Amino acid sequence: MVAREYNVAILGATGAVGTRLIAQLAESKVPVKHLKLLASPRSAGKKLLFKGEALTVEATTPESFNDVDLVLASGGGAVSHQFAPEAVKHGAVVVDNSSYWRMHDDVPLVVPEVNEAALNNHHGIIANPNCSTTQMVVALEPIRRAYGLRRVIVSTYQAASGAGQSALEELKTQTDAYNRGEEMVANILPVKGAAKHYPLAYNLLPQIDVFEADGYTHEEWKMIHETKKIMFGDKNSKAVKVTGTAVRVPVPIGHGETVYFETDDHAGATTEGIQKALSQAAGVVLEDDPKSQLYPQPIHAEGKRETFVGRVRPDLESDDAFHMWVVSDNLLKGAAWNTVQIAERLVALDLVRVPKNAINRFETL
Amino acid sequence: MVAREYNVAILGATGAVGTRLIAQLAESKVPVKHLKLLASPRSAGKKLLFKGEALTVEATTPESFNDVDLVLASGGGAVSHQFAPEAVKHGAVVVDNSSYWRMHDDVPLVVPEVNEAALNNHHGIIANPNCSTTQMVVALEPIRRAYGLRRVIVSTYQAASGAGQSALEELKTQTDAYNRGEEMVANILPVKGAAKHYPLAYNLLPQIDVFEADGYTHEEWKMIHETKKIMFGDKNSKAVKVTGTAVRVPVPIGHGETVYFETDDHAGATTEGIQKALSQAAGVVLEDDPKSQLYPQPIHAEGKRETFVGRVRPDLESDDAFHMWVVSDNLLKGAAWNTVQIAERLVALDLVRVPKNAINRFETL
């Protein structure tokens, strides 16, 4: 029997995540028969390398998905809203990086180390979680399995690249300007298209994404509800309390997170037990030795697929409570690698097919 | 009656905090008769301006404190250990920025907005708290007065300058190197004299000060025990739970803090009530309007004496629990301004005198 090969399309191929999707796919276990690079008309004609071959970027149309088996999408919410249902109608399975479909009841939100089984129930669209959520649940899941999890309070230290290639370039331009004694110009951050922009260089911006009516940012909202959906199967699960604050920091690549968490009462969690669970967990690298000043740092995590965890220690004031520090490359595990990893699992589980009753499940405007 | 004037000495006058002590003193209500600038022999002979007059820096000796009424010390722990008792023996009152004397039972640890009354019991040495502690207690105290305070979980985003002028310069040198595509060299951070150094530029360092045996850094230890001493009068107070993680970020000046806190049960705390308490509190500027993207940022706090608070919002999962974001200039309220402010209060309360029974209270090695 000849192993199945797949026609794959990357949607949003020219962005910070898109270019990494190409590279991660090239190094993955997905057997690619043909790769199609799709983007906006503005990027059409551009050439990008895949396994040494120069591929020409095409403008996305509904017909782009003819004969495509698998779409890896990273073109933003509006693009995924429009084109993911088109792709499904054409019989392609979509793994989507945007936030658009994540909370849809028929869309599994998947981090393979945590809830791979959710893939079995897909209807053509699988969502990739928010970057800051993904690395947190990778670190929390081994702890939950060992000792349960009642509560999480997270503070994020998020890199510029989480807001895309233009934000990454803005950080460098601003830094150069500041170092030359010139004024910093801000046009992108904190949120593209927002009324006000502020420099990120040498600064901290406690706003990621837009504000909700309750005073939380949408990024914070995502961390709360995506964590519940991924780890507890319900975006409004009461089984765990999740809360926190998301802050953008002047780092190009690599999100940091301080994570306070409480395990189940009397589950016997210890620092050593948590460290052991983390050291044995898939996708986690434990970097935790204060004596030798070993702890995760963004500059060491950049370019790596794993989630790095350190500074594990007990809360000195409360029982069954602990702290840790989590770092991962937000463009890889936080985006491109998790997407390709989902694709690998779909291939391994022979799930790269749209169920017949699902072809028209997702409406397109 | 002629108002009393004071002979003042600044110890450690040439550092990042020292130069700001000179500027803050010049703009303060402390009536300065004569100012003496003291530093290590290496800096002796250097000239610095005070109110338009060039003063020559002198090498510190025990005799430096003859005829001095008030010492503002910022030369580090070893210098304060050696010279603060000498100054007291010479009849001078010392306001000390170092951590050396903070936990001594006979040394008040003072943030005027919080515990000015503690000055009444001084024995010649008054300690200025750690920078990250000071801005947090300024923000928490109005909330505690209105609704009580049971618990605090803080994550810090601390600027390079908290580690001194050399760390600030290292951040800029590293950033320049990175932007030119060259390797970053690290000799200072995370801790001067530690076995390993890491770049701070474009990175995050979850180590501030040395590690304790329990896995906490000494910075985290300070935030826990100094907060308890300042707000609850006892460094081991059980009246409040305080915990957190301290992280160095690539910002030159201005610390940020995410602060989760719980008020007393059923004390009726609301976001609006907390915002009102903060807006009326001395030393606090409430910058809290998500609709207009108003929130504290280090680049706006730099050079200001106040503590800026925003992003006040209820925890959505727990009762009587809230979050806020706190920013202040770590070299001013976190160091030089709080020190000069203590001096102003000592003058106003006529407390610039060493009690007779206290002359030999503090031993010098």
XYZ file of C-alpha atoms in Angstrom:
730
model
C 0.000 0.000 0.000
C 1.329 3.393 -0.985
C 1.107 5.939 1.852
C -1.289 8.758 1.158
C 0.271 12.068 0.106
C -1.466 15.398 0.512
C -1.995 18.526 -1.471
C -1.406 21.290 1.042
C -2.135 25.022 0.850
C -0.702 27.671 3.149
C -3.029 30.648 3.464
C -1.261 33.865 4.480
C 2.084 32.480 3.364
C 4.072 35.727 3.430
C 3.548 36.824 7.069
C 5.704 36.227 10.164
C 3.781 33.009 10.886
C 3.255 32.083 7.210
C 6.957 31.902 6.389
C 7.471 29.777 9.492
C 4.602 27.499 8.447
C 6.507 26.784 5.232
C 9.709 25.981 7.134
C 7.972 23.875 9.805
C 6.030 21.944 7.155
C 9.242 21.225 5.272
C 10.711 19.654 8.420
C 7.529 17.807 9.409
C 6.220 14.278 8.949
C 3.389 15.504 6.681
C 3.837 13.822 3.257
C 3.353 16.773 0.921
C 2.462 15.930 -2.686
C 2.026 19.531 -3.777
C 2.252 22.801 -1.841
C 0.295 25.885 -2.851
C 1.167 29.267 -1.309
C -1.785 31.639 -0.986
C -1.901 35.248 0.142
C -3.548 38.561 -0.625
C -3.388 39.874 -4.249
C -0.730 42.332 -3.034
C 1.703 39.449 -2.374
C 0.854 37.433 -5.482
C 3.878 36.685 -7.674
C 6.323 36.685 -4.779
C 8.506 33.573 -4.648
C 9.267 31.558 -1.502
C 11.371 28.434 -1.031
C 9.937 25.094 0.088
C 12.433 22.229 0.353
C 14.754 24.082 -2.031
C 12.072 24.721 -4.631
C 10.897 28.267 -5.430
C 7.088 28.436 -5.252
C 5.084 31.379 -6.548
C 2.570 32.957 -4.181
C -0.978 33.108 -5.628
C -3.856 35.417 -4.734
C -6.488 33.527 -2.741
C -9.851 32.853 -4.407
C -12.560 30.273 -3.585
C -11.215 28.193 -6.473
C -7.782 28.081 -4.845
C -9.004 25.110 -2.815
C -9.787 22.807 -5.752
C -7.844 19.570 -5.208
C -6.439 20.775 -1.883
C -6.570 18.263 1.007
C -5.220 20.370 3.827
C -5.070 24.118 4.442
C -2.795 25.726 7.036
C -4.276 29.193 7.508
C -2.553 32.224 8.980
C -4.046 35.184 7.152
C -5.938 36.697 10.084
C -9.543 36.521 11.278
C -11.226 38.137 8.267
C -9.419 35.876 5.794
C -10.239 32.742 7.783
C -13.850 33.841 8.180
C -14.162 34.147 4.417
C -12.033 31.303 3.120
C -12.082 28.498 5.720
C -15.729 27.564 4.877
C -14.868 27.740 1.160
C -11.983 25.349 1.692
C -14.211 22.944 3.651
C -16.831 23.076 0.871
C -14.084 22.034 -1.517
C -13.309 19.088 0.762
C -10.173 20.480 2.399
C -9.461 20.275 6.129
C -8.384 23.629 7.562
C -6.038 24.147 10.510
C -6.626 27.793 11.351
C -4.300 30.115 13.259
C -6.751 32.991 13.525
C -9.066 33.550 16.471
C -12.169 33.592 14.260
C -13.340 29.966 14.661
C -11.810 29.089 18.031
C -14.963 29.359 20.134
C -17.274 27.671 17.584
C -18.860 24.602 19.173
C -18.061 22.475 16.121
C -14.402 23.527 15.956
C -11.879 21.656 18.108
C -9.262 23.951 19.646
C -6.194 21.775 19.837
C -2.778 21.596 21.448
C -1.686 18.032 20.671
C 0.133 17.523 23.986
C -3.102 18.397 25.810
C -6.220 17.388 23.863
C -5.297 15.518 20.715
C -8.446 13.384 21.108
C -10.569 16.424 20.217
C -9.342 16.021 16.624
C -11.571 12.954 16.236
C -14.649 15.164 16.261
C -13.550 17.753 13.714
C -15.925 18.933 10.977
C -13.352 20.357 8.628
C -11.987 23.246 10.683
C -9.531 22.809 13.549
C -8.431 25.934 15.414
C -4.930 26.667 16.635
C -5.020 28.546 19.975
C -3.702 31.969 20.833
C 0.094 31.951 21.283
C 0.134 32.894 24.969
C -2.524 30.262 25.737
C -0.707 27.429 23.968
C 2.543 27.604 25.896
C 0.663 27.952 29.184
C -1.482 24.853 28.677
C 1.536 22.819 27.539
C 3.113 23.632 30.912
C -0.060 23.222 32.967
C -1.374 19.968 31.499
C 1.277 17.624 33.007
C 0.621 19.277 36.365
C -3.160 18.904 35.975
C -2.762 15.221 35.126
C -0.610 14.624 38.208
C -2.335 16.801 40.797
C -5.444 18.453 39.325
C -5.781 22.174 38.739
C -8.150 24.530 40.521
C -6.841 27.963 39.696
C -4.453 29.890 37.428
C -3.314 33.533 37.600
C -1.017 34.466 34.724
C 0.917 37.609 33.807
C 2.318 37.647 30.301
C 5.453 39.237 28.867
C 4.609 39.073 25.168
C 6.953 39.672 22.252
C 6.334 42.164 19.440
C 6.116 39.438 16.791
C 2.838 38.270 18.299
C 1.358 41.303 16.555
C 2.917 40.330 13.231
C 5.886 41.172 11.061
C 5.065 44.913 10.966
C 5.109 45.149 14.776
C 8.439 43.353 14.868
C 9.880 45.848 12.375
C 8.376 48.779 14.287
C 10.147 47.665 17.477
C 13.506 47.670 15.705
C 12.894 51.002 13.977
C 11.846 52.619 17.266
C 14.846 51.200 19.101
C 17.214 52.549 16.460
C 15.553 55.970 16.619
C 15.785 56.094 20.420
C 19.450 55.063 20.370
C 20.185 57.890 17.912
C 18.363 60.346 20.196
C 15.478 60.729 17.759
C 11.757 60.557 18.448
C 10.116 57.125 18.264
C 7.257 56.784 15.775
C 4.398 54.371 16.540
C 1.899 53.286 13.887
C 1.123 49.649 14.704
C 1.160 48.780 18.398
C -0.600 48.229 20.695
C -3.329 47.297 18.160
C -3.244 47.820 14.409
C -6.013 50.249 13.475
C -6.662 51.426 17.061
C -7.195 55.121 17.750
C -3.892 55.511 19.598
C -0.452 54.026 19.072
C 2.425 54.000 21.545
C 6.086 53.031 21.222
C 6.981 49.565 22.469
C 10.738 50.122 22.369
C 12.104 50.552 25.926
C 8.496 50.586 27.124
C 5.692 48.305 28.387
C 2.176 48.239 26.903
C -0.514 46.696 29.116
C -2.828 46.336 26.142
C -2.836 43.383 23.726
C -5.808 43.340 21.364
C -8.896 45.520 21.990
C -10.620 46.171 25.305
C -13.815 44.354 26.230
C -16.590 46.135 28.130
C -15.483 44.517 31.425
C -12.032 46.139 31.309
C -10.195 43.006 30.175
C -8.421 42.979 26.843
C -9.498 40.454 24.251
C -6.099 38.773 24.681
C -6.868 38.224 28.359
C -10.339 36.966 27.431
C -8.747 34.465 25.013
C -6.352 33.165 27.667
C -9.244 32.543 30.043
C -11.711 30.898 27.654
C -9.278 29.093 25.363
C -7.525 27.528 28.362
C -10.877 26.246 29.633
C -11.878 24.871 26.234
C -8.524 23.140 25.623
C -7.961 21.717 29.102
C -11.520 21.209 30.346
C -13.504 20.854 27.109
C -15.777 23.840 27.798
C -14.929 27.498 27.236
C -16.965 28.429 30.313
C -15.878 25.535 32.523
C -16.243 26.190 36.229
C -13.805 23.380 37.025
C -10.918 25.824 36.987
C -10.506 29.548 37.682
C -8.325 31.302 35.111
C -7.424 34.982 35.156
C -4.544 37.276 34.361
C -3.025 40.299 32.695
C -1.399 40.460 29.252
C 1.461 42.902 28.699
C 3.512 43.565 25.555
C 7.267 43.882 26.192
C 10.115 45.075 23.931
C 11.258 41.585 22.927
C 11.167 40.500 19.259
C 10.379 36.789 19.642
C 9.494 34.626 22.641
C 6.708 35.124 25.166
C 7.348 34.872 28.908
C 4.683 34.102 31.514
C 4.620 34.079 35.284
C 2.063 31.446 36.209
C 0.617 31.090 39.705
C -1.451 27.923 40.057
C -3.275 25.890 42.663
C -3.532 22.125 42.424
C -6.376 20.088 43.921
C -6.665 20.175 47.705
C -4.532 17.519 49.359
C -3.444 16.058 46.022
C 0.079 15.942 47.446
C 1.704 18.236 44.916
C 5.325 19.102 45.665
C 7.872 21.165 43.769
C 9.863 18.001 43.044
C 6.762 16.154 41.847
C 5.809 19.012 39.533
C 9.351 19.242 38.179
C 9.317 15.494 37.520
C 5.956 15.667 35.722
C 7.234 18.562 33.601
C 10.538 16.874 32.783
C 8.675 13.807 31.483
C 6.046 15.743 29.528
C 5.972 15.897 25.732
C 6.876 19.304 24.351
C 8.292 20.597 27.637
C 11.910 21.310 28.531
C 12.490 21.845 32.233
C 15.171 24.515 32.711
C 15.114 24.876 36.438
C 18.274 25.117 38.478
C 18.571 28.386 40.408
C 21.988 27.365 41.800
C 23.466 27.460 38.298
C 21.214 30.367 37.206
C 19.343 28.108 34.779
C 15.888 29.386 33.801
C 14.040 29.961 30.523
C 14.857 33.079 28.473
C 13.349 34.247 25.164
C 16.729 34.546 23.426
C 17.364 30.854 24.142
C 13.826 29.722 23.190
C 13.773 31.492 19.818
C 13.709 29.028 16.932
C 12.800 26.055 19.157
C 9.570 24.080 19.155
C 9.442 23.299 22.887
C 7.955 25.144 25.818
C 10.569 25.946 28.466
C 9.650 25.934 32.157
C 11.613 27.019 35.202
C 11.449 28.836 38.541
C 9.072 26.161 39.850
C 8.552 26.801 43.540
C 5.885 26.576 46.209
C 3.834 29.549 47.253
C 5.039 30.247 50.781
C 1.691 31.582 51.959
C -0.910 29.136 50.616
C -1.198 25.347 50.524
C -1.265 23.468 47.216
C -0.137 26.649 45.432
C 2.921 27.116 43.222
C 4.638 29.476 40.798
C 6.499 28.874 37.554
C 8.010 30.806 34.648
C 7.166 29.671 31.104
C 8.841 30.752 27.840
C 8.266 29.633 24.260
C 8.787 30.883 20.711
C 5.417 32.509 20.055
C 5.790 32.056 16.281
C 6.555 28.320 16.560
C 4.745 26.506 19.400
C 2.564 29.600 19.692
C 1.612 29.449 16.008
C 3.376 27.731 13.087
C 4.711 24.634 14.842
C 1.484 23.880 16.725
C -0.394 24.185 13.412
C 1.971 21.830 11.596
C 1.963 19.514 14.615
C -1.852 19.322 14.365
C -1.452 18.518 10.670
C 1.015 15.744 11.549
C -1.470 14.263 14.012
C -4.331 14.505 11.493
C -2.160 12.564 9.039
C -1.131 9.977 11.638
C -4.762 9.477 12.703
C -5.991 9.450 9.071
C -8.303 12.377 9.779
C -7.455 14.550 6.750
C -10.988 14.291 5.365
C -14.110 16.426 5.765
C -17.066 14.442 7.114
C -19.834 14.359 4.471
C -22.415 15.971 6.766
C -20.078 18.862 7.511
C -19.472 20.306 4.045
C -21.882 23.212 4.591
C -21.682 23.455 8.367
C -19.703 26.686 8.413
C -21.435 29.623 6.822
C -19.551 32.187 4.813
C -20.796 35.762 4.678
C 12.645 82.409 65.306
C 14.952 81.451 62.483
C 14.008 78.146 60.818
C 16.597 75.431 61.319
C 18.862 74.698 58.356
C 20.650 71.412 57.854
C 24.062 70.213 56.838
C 23.319 67.376 54.465
C 25.599 64.706 53.022
C 24.797 62.498 50.055
C 26.616 59.181 50.254
C 27.115 57.491 46.871
C 26.564 60.783 45.064
C 27.787 59.720 41.629
C 25.485 56.731 40.945
C 22.184 56.541 39.080
C 20.304 57.184 42.328
C 22.934 59.534 43.791
C 22.712 62.060 40.970
C 18.930 61.988 41.290
C 19.189 62.498 45.059
C 21.055 65.751 44.350
C 18.375 66.914 41.897
C 15.452 65.878 44.117
C 17.029 67.537 47.156
C 17.499 70.756 45.181
C 13.767 70.819 44.419
C 12.673 69.753 47.905
C 11.469 71.564 51.034
C 14.582 70.535 52.961
C 16.415 73.755 54.008
C 20.005 72.894 53.095
C 22.716 74.927 54.792
C 25.599 72.994 53.305
C 25.689 69.947 51.037
C 28.559 67.472 51.068
C 28.901 64.926 48.269
C 30.521 61.644 49.307
C 31.509 58.640 47.233
C 34.261 56.053 46.857
C 37.880 57.279 46.506
C 37.610 56.468 42.782
C 35.018 59.255 42.300
C 36.705 61.819 44.564
C 37.451 65.108 42.800
C 34.536 64.814 40.389
C 32.320 67.911 40.331
C 28.510 67.851 40.388
C 26.020 70.730 40.332
C 23.649 71.492 43.205
C 21.379 74.509 42.703
C 23.811 75.886 40.121
C 26.860 75.482 42.328
C 29.644 73.004 41.430
C 30.425 70.787 44.419
C 33.468 68.524 44.618
C 32.903 64.889 45.459
C 34.921 63.719 48.482
C 36.037 60.205 49.421
C 33.977 58.916 52.361
C 35.707 58.471 55.728
C 34.275 58.232 59.254
C 35.261 61.893 59.703
C 33.113 62.868 56.732
C 30.127 63.019 59.102
C 31.492 65.691 61.431
C 28.926 68.514 61.563
C 26.525 66.645 59.280
C 22.856 66.589 60.389
C 21.356 64.400 57.710
C 22.799 61.726 55.411
C 21.022 60.488 52.304
C 22.789 57.220 51.522
C 22.819 55.365 48.216
C 26.207 53.693 48.060
C 24.987 50.095 48.344
C 24.709 47.636 51.229
C 28.389 47.348 52.139
C 28.834 51.140 52.257
C 25.720 51.599 54.394
C 26.751 48.757 56.670
C 30.070 50.470 57.279
C 29.172 54.137 57.319
C 25.575 54.480 58.545
C 26.561 53.600 62.151
C 29.524 56.011 61.881
C 27.198 58.783 60.780
C 24.806 58.053 63.655
C 27.719 58.104 66.113
C 28.535 61.574 64.785
C 24.935 62.628 65.482
C 23.668 62.475 61.919
C 20.335 60.925 60.918
C 20.700 58.545 57.963
C 18.043 57.850 55.349
C 19.405 54.732 53.682
C 18.555 53.438 50.219
C 20.382 50.141 50.584
C 18.763 46.920 51.754
C 21.268 46.452 54.571
C 19.271 47.936 57.496
C 15.703 47.452 56.267
C 14.812 44.439 58.393
C 16.521 45.695 61.579
C 13.940 45.959 64.359
C 15.146 49.443 65.328
C 15.041 50.797 61.760
C 11.752 52.152 60.436
C 11.138 51.208 56.796
C 9.159 54.143 55.451
C 7.006 55.180 52.535
C 5.515 58.480 53.725
C 2.136 57.933 52.051
C 1.797 54.639 53.951
C 3.538 54.707 57.349
C 4.938 58.153 58.078
C 4.162 57.625 61.784
C 6.959 55.034 61.965
C 9.439 57.937 61.688
C 8.627 58.942 65.270
C 10.447 55.873 66.577
C 13.650 56.197 64.615
C 17.030 55.675 66.266
C 19.157 57.434 63.695
C 18.704 55.164 60.673
C 15.590 55.172 58.513
C 15.472 52.720 55.612
C 14.097 53.444 52.172
C 12.381 50.335 50.716
C 13.194 48.379 47.614
C 11.994 50.159 44.454
C 9.473 47.531 43.365
C 8.019 47.373 46.886
C 7.585 51.127 47.222
C 5.376 51.676 44.196
C 3.275 48.636 45.066
C 2.522 49.761 48.622
C 1.717 53.293 47.441
C -0.970 51.752 45.226
C -2.180 49.161 47.754
C -2.416 51.377 50.852
C -5.469 53.452 49.766
C -7.207 50.172 48.902
C -6.278 48.629 52.261
C -7.611 51.675 54.100
C -10.919 51.485 52.245
C -11.518 47.737 52.070
C -8.769 45.858 53.902
C -6.231 43.613 52.200
C -5.927 39.849 52.568
C -3.725 38.811 49.706
C -1.356 40.097 47.008
C 0.189 38.274 44.029
C 2.556 40.490 42.034
C 4.559 40.004 38.851
C 7.151 42.670 38.176
C 8.491 44.115 34.920
C 11.628 45.823 36.243
C 13.823 48.299 34.418
C 17.582 47.937 33.941
C 18.354 51.036 36.006
C 17.204 49.210 39.137
C 20.571 47.446 38.908
C 22.441 50.734 38.655
C 24.023 52.982 36.063
C 26.265 50.208 34.681
C 23.264 47.959 33.954
C 21.503 50.833 32.204
C 24.556 51.373 30.013
C 24.884 47.655 29.348
C 21.297 47.519 28.049
C 22.030 50.295 25.553
C 25.341 48.781 24.451
C 23.738 45.385 23.929
C 20.831 46.855 21.995
C 23.205 48.717 19.683
C 25.244 45.552 19.136
C 22.147 43.492 18.333
C 20.841 46.124 15.907
C 24.199 46.081 14.093
C 24.024 42.272 13.894
C 26.852 41.839 16.390
C 27.003 39.606 19.450
C 25.680 41.021 22.710
C 28.152 41.106 25.603
C 26.854 40.706 29.174
C 28.999 41.559 32.203
C 26.549 43.011 34.741
C 23.054 41.538 34.654
C 21.283 39.694 36.074
C 23.437 40.245 39.190
C 26.767 42.040 39.380
C 29.416 39.538 40.436
C 27.269 36.440 39.803
C 28.781 33.402 38.076
C 26.752 33.883 34.908
C 25.663 36.951 32.975
C 22.982 37.115 30.281
C 21.954 39.858 27.858
C 18.894 41.863 28.878
C 18.443 43.564 25.486
C 15.475 42.019 23.615
C 15.286 39.423 26.394
C 13.650 38.705 29.768
C 15.579 37.702 32.902
C 13.543 36.024 35.660
C 16.290 36.690 38.174
C 16.693 39.911 40.157
C 19.248 39.660 42.973
C 20.558 36.303 44.189
C 18.558 33.126 44.769
C 17.528 32.089 48.273
C 17.508 28.402 49.289
C 13.720 28.210 48.803
C 13.933 29.075 45.085
C 12.804 32.676 45.485
C 15.134 35.484 44.515
C 16.143 37.963 47.180
C 14.162 40.610 45.244
C 11.018 38.516 45.670
C 11.869 37.993 49.345
C 12.171 41.784 49.763
C 8.801 42.406 48.146
C 7.140 39.945 50.523
C 8.745 41.020 53.793
C 9.158 44.743 53.130
C 5.492 45.010 52.140
C 4.487 43.353 55.402
C 6.768 45.585 57.482
C 5.635 48.814 55.786
C 1.896 48.095 55.611
C 1.376 45.837 58.640
C 4.281 46.810 60.921
C 5.785 43.307 61.023
C 8.001 41.721 58.380
C 6.412 38.334 59.107
C 2.840 39.547 59.497
C 0.221 36.870 58.915
C -2.457 39.519 58.337
C -1.754 39.509 54.624
C -0.433 36.976 52.123
C 2.137 38.417 49.721
C 3.850 36.518 46.951
C 5.097 37.017 43.418
C 7.755 36.816 40.744
C 10.301 39.485 39.816
C 11.446 39.739 36.194
C 13.923 42.146 34.591
C 12.752 43.588 31.248
C 14.639 45.590 28.585
C 13.347 48.985 29.722
C 15.809 51.652 30.926
C 13.695 53.413 33.578
C 10.285 52.682 35.090
C 9.074 49.479 36.724
C 5.736 47.897 35.802
C 3.758 45.541 38.033
C 0.672 43.403 37.554
C -0.937 43.232 40.978
C -3.681 40.753 41.871
C -5.198 41.484 45.270
C -8.030 40.386 47.524
C -9.774 42.787 49.861
C -11.446 41.757 53.113
C -14.448 39.434 52.748
C -17.666 41.357 52.239
C -15.946 44.729 52.642
C -17.934 45.886 49.634
C -15.000 46.689 47.376
C -15.932 47.640 43.821
C -13.820 48.716 40.864
C -15.336 52.210 41.089
C -14.672 52.399 44.844
C -11.065 51.337 44.360
C -10.584 53.825 41.521
C -12.027 56.587 43.724
C -9.730 55.673 46.626
C -6.729 55.672 44.282
C -7.666 58.972 42.630
C -7.835 60.674 46.033
C -4.641 59.118 47.396
C -1.429 61.087 47.923
C 1.315 60.167 45.488
C -0.993 58.252 43.141
C -2.130 59.235 39.649
C -5.014 57.139 38.356
C -4.563 56.589 34.609
C -7.428 54.247 33.919
C -9.647 54.646 30.904
C -9.557 51.644 28.556
C -11.978 53.343 26.137
C -9.374 55.995 25.373
C -6.442 53.547 25.763
C -5.256 55.330 28.894
C -3.035 53.220 31.147
C 0.364 53.690 32.804
C 3.512 53.269 30.706
C 7.177 53.550 31.762
C 8.024 56.119 29.060
C 5.346 58.430 30.512
C 6.289 57.797 34.162
C 10.008 58.514 33.715
C 11.080 61.670 35.546
C 7.867 61.867 37.636
C 7.524 61.397 41.366
C 4.089 59.775 41.375
C 2.981 56.178 41.143
C 0.664 55.578 38.178
C -2.167 53.051 38.413
C -4.519 51.711 35.765
C -6.264 48.598 34.399
C -8.233 48.329 37.664
C -10.812 45.583 37.196
C -12.559 42.845 39.134
C -11.380 39.281 39.009
C -14.166 37.506 37.112
C -13.704 34.222 38.960
C -13.324 35.149 42.642
C -15.198 37.467 44.990
C -13.475 40.473 46.558
C -10.562 40.032 44.123
C -9.170 42.582 41.679
C -6.297 43.314 39.309
C -4.352 46.491 38.590
C -1.267 47.666 36.699
C 1.209 49.911 38.519
C 4.106 51.924 37.017
C 6.570 54.314 38.631
C 10.016 55.769 38.012
C 12.163 53.294 39.968
C 14.928 55.878 40.441
C 12.549 58.530 41.856
C 9.661 57.147 43.939
C 11.533 53.846 43.955
C 14.666 55.485 45.352
C 15.768 59.153 45.269
C 12.403 60.869 45.657
C 11.173 58.585 48.448
C 14.453 59.228 50.285
C 14.189 63.008 49.917
C 10.490 62.824 50.785
C 11.411 61.044 54.043
C 13.938 63.821 54.684
C 11.227 66.442 54.079
C 8.956 64.702 56.585
C 11.776 64.412 59.148
C 12.295 68.167 58.805
C 8.574 68.953 59.036
C 8.210 66.754 62.137
C 11.453 68.104 63.666
C 12.913 64.618 63.815
C 16.369 65.350 62.367
C 18.123 64.378 65.594
C 19.606 61.125 66.907
C 18.091 60.081 70.242
C 20.818 60.125 72.941
C 20.349 56.451 73.832
C 20.761 55.431 70.203
C 24.236 56.719 69.386
C 25.822 53.263 69.662
C 22.806 51.129 68.827
C 24.059 50.059 65.407
C 27.264 48.126 65.410
C 29.875 48.590 62.732
C 32.158 45.769 61.773
